[in-house]
Coordinates of C-alpha atoms in Angstrom, one line a residue:
X55 CA -0.2 0.0 0.3
X56 CA 2.5 2.3 0.4
X57 CA 5.1 1.7 -1.5
X58 CA 2.6 1.4 -4.5
X59 CA 1.4 4.7 -3.6
X60 CA 4.2 6.6 -3.9
X61 CA 3.8 5.1 -7.4
X62 CA 1.1 7.5 -7.9
X63 CA 1.9 10.2 -6.7
X64 CA 4.9 10.2 -8.8
X65 CA 2.7 9.1 -11.8
X66 CA 0.2 12.3 -10.9
X67 CA 2.8 14.7 -10.2
X68 CA 3.9 13.8 -14.3
X69 CA 1.3 14.4 -15.6
X70 CA 1.1 17.5 -14.1
X71 CA 4.3 19.0 -13.8
X72 CA 4.1 19.1 -18.1
X73 CA 1.7 22.6 -17.0
X74 CA 3.4 23.8 -14.3
X75 CA 6.8 24.8 -12.9
X76 CA 9.1 22.2 -11.3
X77 CA 9.8 22.5 -8.4
X78 CA 12.5 22.9 -7.1
X79 CA 15.1 20.4 -4.4
X80 CA 13.0 18.1 -4.8
X81 CA 14.4 15.7 -2.4
X82 CA 15.6 16.9 1.0
X83 CA 19.3 17.6 1.9
X84 CA 20.7 15.3 4.3
X85 CA 20.4 18.3 7.3
X86 CA 17.6 18.4 7.1
X87 CA 14.8 16.9 9.4
X88 CA 11.4 15.9 8.9
X89 CA 8.9 16.9 11.6
X90 CA 9.2 14.2 15.4
X91 CA 5.8 13.7 15.3
X92 CA 5.6 11.9 12.2
X93 CA 6.2 8.4 12.4
X94 CA 8.5 7.2 9.5
X95 CA 11.6 8.5 8.8
X96 CA 11.9 8.3 4.0
X97 CA 11.2 11.0 2.1
X98 CA 7.6 11.5 3.6
X99 CA 6.9 14.4 0.3
X100 CA 4.5 11.6 -1.1
X101 CA 3.5 10.3 2.0
X102 CA 3.0 11.6 4.7
X103 CA 0.1 11.8 5.7
X104 CA -1.1 8.2 4.6
X105 CA 1.9 6.7 6.0
X106 CA 1.3 8.7 9.2
X107 CA -2.9 7.3 9.2
X108 CA -1.9 4.1 8.9
X109 CA 0.5 4.3 11.8
X110 CA -2.2 6.1 14.1
X111 CA -4.4 3.2 12.3
X112 CA -3.5 1.2 12.8
X113 CA -1.4 1.5 17.0
X114 CA -6.0 2.3 17.7
X115 CA -6.7 -1.0 16.6
X116 CA -4.5 -2.3 19.7
X117 CA -5.7 -0.6 22.2
X118 CA -2.6 1.5 21.8
X119 CA -3.1 4.7 22.6
X120 CA -0.5 7.0 19.8
X121 CA 0.9 10.1 21.3
X122 CA -1.1 13.7 21.2
X123 CA 1.7 14.6 19.1
X124 CA 1.4 12.6 16.2
X125 CA -2.8 12.6 16.5
X126 CA -2.1 16.4 16.5
X127 CA 0.2 16.8 13.3
X128 CA -2.1 14.8 11.8
X129 CA -5.0 17.2 12.5
X130 CA -2.0 20.3 11.2
X131 CA -2.7 19.1 8.3
X132 CA -5.9 19.4 7.1
X133 CA -6.7 22.6 4.4
X134 CA -9.5 24.7 5.0
X135 CA -11.6 23.4 2.1
X136 CA -11.2 19.9 4.1
X137 CA -8.7 17.9 2.0
X138 CA -5.6 16.5 2.6
X139 CA -2.7 16.9 0.6
X140 CA 0.6 14.4 0.5
X141 CA 2.0 16.1 2.7
X142 CA 2.5 19.9 4.1
X143 CA 6.0 20.9 5.8
X144 CA 4.8 24.1 7.0
X145 CA 1.4 22.8 7.7
X146 CA 1.6 27.2 9.3
X147 CA 0.8 28.8 5.9
X148 CA -2.8 28.3 4.2
X149 CA -3.5 25.4 0.7
X150 CA -3.6 27.4 -1.8
X151 CA -5.1 26.7 -5.3
X152 CA -1.7 25.2 -5.8
X153 CA -1.9 22.3 -3.4
X154 CA -2.2 19.5 -4.7
X155 CA -5.1 17.7 -2.5
X156 CA -4.8 13.9 -2.5
X157 CA -9.1 11.9 -1.9
X158 CA -6.5 9.2 -1.0
X159 CA -4.5 11.0 2.0
X160 CA -7.3 12.5 2.9
X161 CA -9.4 9.4 3.6
X162 CA -7.0 7.8 5.2
X163 CA -6.7 10.0 7.9
X164 CA -10.9 10.3 8.2
X165 CA -10.5 6.6 9.4
X166 CA -7.8 7.3 11.6
X167 CA -9.3 10.7 13.4
X168 CA -12.2 8.7 13.3
X169 CA -11.2 5.5 15.4
X170 CA -9.5 7.1 17.9
X171 CA -12.4 9.8 18.5
X172 CA -12.5 13.6 19.2
X173 CA -12.3 14.8 15.9
X174 CA -15.7 15.1 14.5
X175 CA -15.0 18.6 13.2
X176 CA -12.0 17.5 11.3
X177 CA -13.4 15.0 9.4
X178 CA -16.9 16.2 9.0
X179 CA -14.9 19.0 7.2
X180 CA -12.8 16.4 5.1
X181 CA -16.4 14.3 3.9
X182 CA -17.3 17.2 2.6
X183 CA -14.6 17.3 0.1
X184 CA -14.9 14.8 -0.8
X185 CA -18.7 14.2 -1.9
X186 CA -17.9 17.9 -3.3
X187 CA -15.2 15.9 -6.1
X188 CA -16.9 12.9 -6.6
X189 CA -17.2 12.4 -10.3
X190 CA -19.8 12.0 -12.8
X191 CA -20.0 7.8 -12.4
X192 CA -19.9 8.2 -8.5
X193 CA -16.7 6.8 -8.3
X194 CA -13.2 9.0 -7.3
X195 CA -9.6 9.8 -8.4
X196 CA -6.6 9.9 -6.5
X197 CA -6.8 13.6 -7.8
X198 CA -10.3 16.0 -7.8
X199 CA -11.1 15.6 -11.1
X200 CA -8.4 12.5 -11.9
X201 CA -11.2 9.7 -13.9
X202 CA -12.8 7.8 -11.5
X203 CA -10.0 4.1 -10.4
X204 CA -10.5 1.1 -8.4
X205 CA -7.9 2.4 -4.9
X206 CA -8.8 5.7 -4.5
X207 CA -13.3 4.8 -4.8
X208 CA -12.4 2.4 -2.1
X209 CA -10.5 3.7 0.3
X210 CA -12.8 7.2 -0.2
X211 CA -16.1 4.9 0.2
X212 CA -14.0 3.2 3.6
X213 CA -13.8 7.0 4.9
X214 CA -17.1 7.2 4.4
X215 CA -18.0 4.2 6.6
X216 CA -16.2 5.5 9.5
X217 CA -17.5 8.6 9.3
X218 CA -21.3 7.3 9.7
X219 CA -21.8 7.6 6.6
X220 CA -23.9 5.4 4.7
X221 CA -22.0 5.0 1.2
X222 CA -24.4 4.3 -1.2
X223 CA -26.4 7.3 -0.3
X224 CA -23.6 9.2 -1.3
X225 CA -24.2 10.2 -4.8
X226 CA -23.3 12.2 -7.6
X227 CA -25.9 12.7 -10.2
X228 CA -27.8 10.0 -9.5
X229 CA -24.4 7.9 -8.9
X230 CA -22.9 6.2 -6.4
X231 CA -19.4 4.8 -5.5
X232 CA -21.0 1.1 -5.8
X233 CA -21.9 2.2 -9.9
X234 CA -18.3 3.1 -10.5
X235 CA -17.0 0.0 -8.6
X236 CA -19.1 -2.4 -10.2
X237 CA -18.2 -0.8 -14.2
X238 CA -14.8 -1.2 -12.9
X239 CA -15.7 -5.7 -12.0
X240 CA -13.7 -7.6 -15.2
X241 CA -16.9 -10.0 -16.1
X242 CA -17.2 -13.6 -15.4
X243 CA -16.5 -16.3 -17.8
X244 CA -12.8 -15.0 -19.2
X245 CA -9.1 -15.9 -16.6
X246 CA -9.2 -13.0 -14.9
X247 CA -13.0 -13.4 -14.2
X248 CA -14.6 -11.7 -11.2
X249 CA -10.8 -8.6 -10.9
X250 CA -11.2 -5.7 -10.1
X251 CA -9.0 -3.7 -13.3
X252 CA -7.7 -0.3 -11.7
X253 CA -9.3 1.8 -14.2
X254 CA -9.6 1.1 -17.5
X255 CA -6.6 1.7 -20.3
X256 CA -6.8 4.1 -23.6
X257 CA -9.2 1.9 -24.8
X258 CA -11.3 1.5 -22.3
X259 CA -10.8 -2.2 -21.9
X260 CA -10.2 -3.5 -18.5
X261 CA -7.5 -5.7 -17.3
X262 CA -6.7 -7.7 -14.6
X263 CA -5.6 -6.4 -11.3
X264 CA -4.5 -8.2 -8.0
X265 CA -4.5 -4.9 -6.0
X266 CA -7.6 -3.1 -6.9
X267 CA -9.3 -6.2 -6.6
X268 CA -8.1 -6.4 -3.2
X269 CA -9.9 -3.0 -2.3
X270 CA -12.5 -3.4 -5.4
X271 CA -13.3 -6.2 -2.0
X272 CA -13.4 -4.0 -0.3
X273 CA -14.8 -0.8 -1.4
X274 CA -17.7 -3.8 -2.4
X275 CA -18.3 -4.2 0.9
X276 CA -19.1 -1.4 2.3
X277 CA -15.8 -1.5 4.8
X278 CA -12.0 -0.3 5.0
X279 CA -9.3 -1.4 6.5
X280 CA -9.6 -2.2 9.6
X281 CA -11.8 -5.0 9.0
X282 CA -14.2 -8.4 11.5
X283 CA -14.4 -11.8 9.5
X284 CA -17.5 -12.0 8.4
X285 CA -19.7 -14.1 7.0
X286 CA -19.1 -16.2 4.2
X287 CA -21.4 -16.8 1.6
X288 CA -20.7 -18.8 -1.9
X289 CA -17.7 -17.6 -4.2
X290 CA -19.4 -18.4 -7.2
X291 CA -18.5 -15.7 -9.9
X292 CA -21.7 -14.7 -11.7
X293 CA -22.6 -11.7 -12.9
X294 CA -22.3 -9.1 -10.8
X295 CA -25.2 -7.3 -10.6
X296 CA -24.9 -6.2 -7.2
X297 CA -21.8 -5.4 -4.3
X298 CA -22.0 -8.4 -2.8
X299 CA -22.0 -9.7 -5.4
X300 CA -19.1 -8.4 -7.1
X301 CA -17.0 -8.5 -4.3
X302 CA -17.5 -12.4 -3.8
X303 CA -16.3 -12.7 -8.0
X304 CA -12.8 -10.3 -6.3
X305 CA -12.5 -12.5 -3.7
X306 CA -12.4 -15.6 -6.0
X307 CA -9.9 -14.0 -8.3
X308 CA -8.2 -13.2 -4.8
X309 CA -8.3 -17.0 -3.8
X310 CA -7.1 -18.4 -6.4
X311 CA -4.4 -15.6 -7.9
X312 CA -2.9 -16.9 -4.1
X313 CA -2.8 -20.6 -4.0
X314 CA -1.4 -19.6 -7.4
X315 CA 1.3 -19.1 -5.8
X316 CA 1.5 -20.6 -2.5
X317 CA -0.3 -17.8 -0.7
X318 CA 1.0 -15.0 -1.7
X319 CA 0.0 -12.0 -4.8
X320 CA 3.0 -11.2 -7.2
X321 CA 4.3 -8.2 -8.5
X322 CA 4.2 -7.1 -12.2
X323 CA 6.3 -4.2 -11.8
X324 CA 7.7 -3.1 -15.8
X325 CA 11.0 -3.8 -16.3
X326 CA 11.6 -6.4 -13.1
X327 CA 11.6 -9.6 -12.5
X328 CA 8.6 -10.7 -10.5
X329 CA 9.0 -11.3 -7.0
X330 CA 6.6 -11.7 -4.0
X331 CA 4.4 -8.7 -3.4
X332 CA 4.3 -8.4 0.8
X333 CA 1.5 -5.2 0.9
X334 CA -1.2 -6.5 -1.4
X335 CA -0.9 -10.0 0.0
X336 CA -1.6 -8.8 2.8
X337 CA -4.0 -6.5 1.6
X338 CA -5.2 -9.5 0.1
X339 CA -5.9 -11.4 3.7
X340 CA -8.1 -8.3 4.5
X341 CA -10.3 -8.5 1.6
X342 CA -11.3 -12.0 2.4
X343 CA -11.0 -12.0 5.7
X344 CA -13.8 -9.0 5.3
X345 CA -15.7 -11.6 3.0
X346 CA -15.4 -14.6 5.2
X347 CA -13.2 -16.3 3.4
X348 CA -11.4 -17.2 6.1
X349 CA -8.8 -20.5 4.2
X350 CA -7.5 -18.7 2.0
X351 CA -6.3 -15.6 4.8
X352 CA -4.8 -17.7 6.9
X353 CA -2.9 -19.5 5.0
X354 CA -1.7 -16.0 3.8
X355 CA -1.3 -14.9 6.8
X356 CA 1.0 -17.4 7.8
X357 CA 3.2 -16.8 4.5
X358 CA 3.4 -13.1 5.3
X359 CA 4.7 -13.8 8.9
X360 CA 7.1 -16.6 7.6
X361 CA 8.3 -13.6 5.2
X362 CA 8.1 -10.5 5.2
X363 CA 10.3 -9.1 8.0
X364 CA 12.8 -7.6 5.7
X365 CA 9.9 -6.5 3.7
X366 CA 8.3 -4.9 6.3
X367 CA 11.8 -2.4 7.5
X368 CA 12.6 -1.3 4.1
X369 CA 9.1 0.0 3.8
X370 CA 9.1 1.4 7.3
X371 CA 5.6 2.6 9.6
X372 CA 2.2 1.8 6.8
X373 CA 3.9 -1.7 6.3
X374 CA 3.6 -2.8 9.7
X375 CA 0.5 -1.0 9.9
X376 CA -0.4 -3.3 7.4
X377 CA 0.8 -6.6 8.3
X378 CA -1.0 -5.5 11.5
X379 CA -4.2 -4.7 9.8
X380 CA -3.9 -8.6 8.6
X381 CA -3.8 -10.0 11.7
X382 CA -6.2 -8.3 12.9
X383 CA -8.9 -9.8 10.6
X384 CA -7.2 -13.1 11.3
X385 CA -7.0 -12.6 14.7
X386 CA -4.1 -13.1 14.6
X387 CA -1.4 -11.6 17.2
X388 CA 0.7 -8.9 15.4
X389 CA 2.2 -8.8 18.6
X390 CA 4.1 -12.5 17.9
X391 CA 3.7 -11.9 14.3
X392 CA 5.9 -14.6 13.4
X393 CA 8.1 -14.1 16.6
X394 CA 8.2 -9.8 15.7
X395 CA 6.1 -7.9 17.9
X396 CA 4.6 -5.4 15.2
X397 CA 3.3 -3.0 18.0
X398 CA 6.7 -2.1 19.4
X399 CA 8.0 -2.1 14.9
X400 CA 5.6 0.4 14.3
X401 CA 6.0 2.2 17.6
X402 CA 10.2 2.3 16.7
X403 CA 9.4 4.4 13.8
X404 CA 8.0 7.2 15.5
X405 CA 6.8 8.8 19.3
X406 CA 6.6 7.2 22.2
X407 CA 2.5 6.4 23.1
X408 CA 0.4 7.9 25.3
X409 CA -0.3 3.9 26.6
X410 CA 0.7 0.5 26.3
X411 CA 3.7 1.6 25.9
X412 CA 6.1 -1.2 24.9
X413 CA 7.4 0.5 22.1
X414 CA 10.0 2.1 21.4
X415 CA 11.0 6.0 21.1
X416 CA 11.9 7.1 17.7
X417 CA 15.6 8.0 18.2
X418 CA 14.5 12.3 16.9
X419 CA 12.0 12.6 19.1
X420 CA 13.4 15.1 21.1
X421 CA 13.6 17.4 17.9
X422 CA 11.4 19.9 18.3
X423 CA 8.1 20.2 15.5
X424 CA 8.0 22.7 12.4
X425 CA 4.7 24.1 13.2
X426 CA 3.9 22.1 16.1
X427 CA 5.7 24.2 19.1
X428 CA 3.4 23.7 21.5
X429 CA 3.0 20.1 21.4
X430 CA 6.3 19.3 19.8
X431 CA 7.3 20.6 23.7
X432 CA 4.8 19.7 26.2
X433 CA 3.8 16.0 25.0
X434 CA 8.5 15.6 25.3
X435 CA 8.4 17.9 28.8
X436 CA 5.5 15.2 29.7
X437 CA 7.6 12.3 29.0
X438 CA 10.5 12.9 30.7
X439 CA 8.0 13.6 34.3
X440 CA 6.9 10.4 33.5
X441 CA 10.0 8.8 32.9
X442 CA 11.1 10.3 35.9
X443 CA 8.6 8.4 38.6
X444 CA 9.7 5.2 37.0
X445 CA 6.2 4.4 34.5
X446 CA 7.8 2.4 31.7
X447 CA 1.7 0.9 20.0
X448 CA -1.7 2.1 8.3
X449 CA -3.0 2.1 -0.7
X450 CA -1.8 4.1 -3.9
X451 CA -2.0 5.9 -5.0
X452 CA 0.7 3.1 -6.8
X453 CA 1.8 1.0 -9.0
X454 CA -1.4 0.7 -11.1
X455 CA -0.9 3.7 -12.9
X456 CA 1.7 2.0 -15.6
X457 CA -2.1 0.2 -16.8
X458 CA -3.4 4.2 -18.2

């Protein structure tokens, strides 16, 4: 989810860059420090809000109360109109027409803040913004006005559900998000029957995409990133006249794709050798579990337990969050995930949480948070006082853009 999100943003930037001057020095200098409230130590330009949202949502999912300054950093990323950009290095500067707002980042933030509670004003504004940029076909693209795609539409559905909305009743010109998803589902009867496409290609044809299918199953079920095991129904591929049938068809495709390669999905990046795709496998586990297809979901989560450690360590907080979501969906203990404590590993990529503090503290936590001095300083003072008395936890942007 984190890796493919970066690919999607890069593609979007490439398109916009053709009409606007290139930003100077897109990469930070070695001496540039990122906000101490932020999870992860890699350049957040394309995924700061996304990975922060996933990290906070994953912590909440396992009963950990995140650091207040990390939550406030996310809240302060919101623009006045309710939307979120991928990353705003200086949230004290007002958003303007050049600010690249992002439906995926906005939706992830809504899911995280709705789960944490106490941020109704922020989530209401974000949902209102999402509704204002809904496409005529009922779906959403990555950027406002962009063609609807399965992943963006699905993550918005998750945000709407998290905020207490009924996604199937959020319509534009009489079309709901589920109408958009049904148009992106491949029909039964072919090699890839039941799958979802990311978007139609230039000829208007649909090509199966496992990443989009995992997202599409969740979207068709009206679910977000955090799910409980659902009630299984027949998975025979039939004409997708309803979202639930489309979800069943997509689950059948995912089950076959996972079984084909020993329990995991394979990447298909142009010009690269196929290799195991850990992030999409984790997403597929969540999607299957949400529909009640727990047999394959459990087989695949066992594969992740054995093989995902290096990938997660390299990819950072969003990857740990994805694994936590997969563990939660299958009833697997995230604190003993193939011998690893995912909660502790996620916590080590950012500030120590307020409670259930088994996570390590990020080394850069002492730094003053850019644009968040009040929360950064007083949060740190509080931690020091607690330590003094001996008192010791979650795509897309994405590679599928190559289909366009």
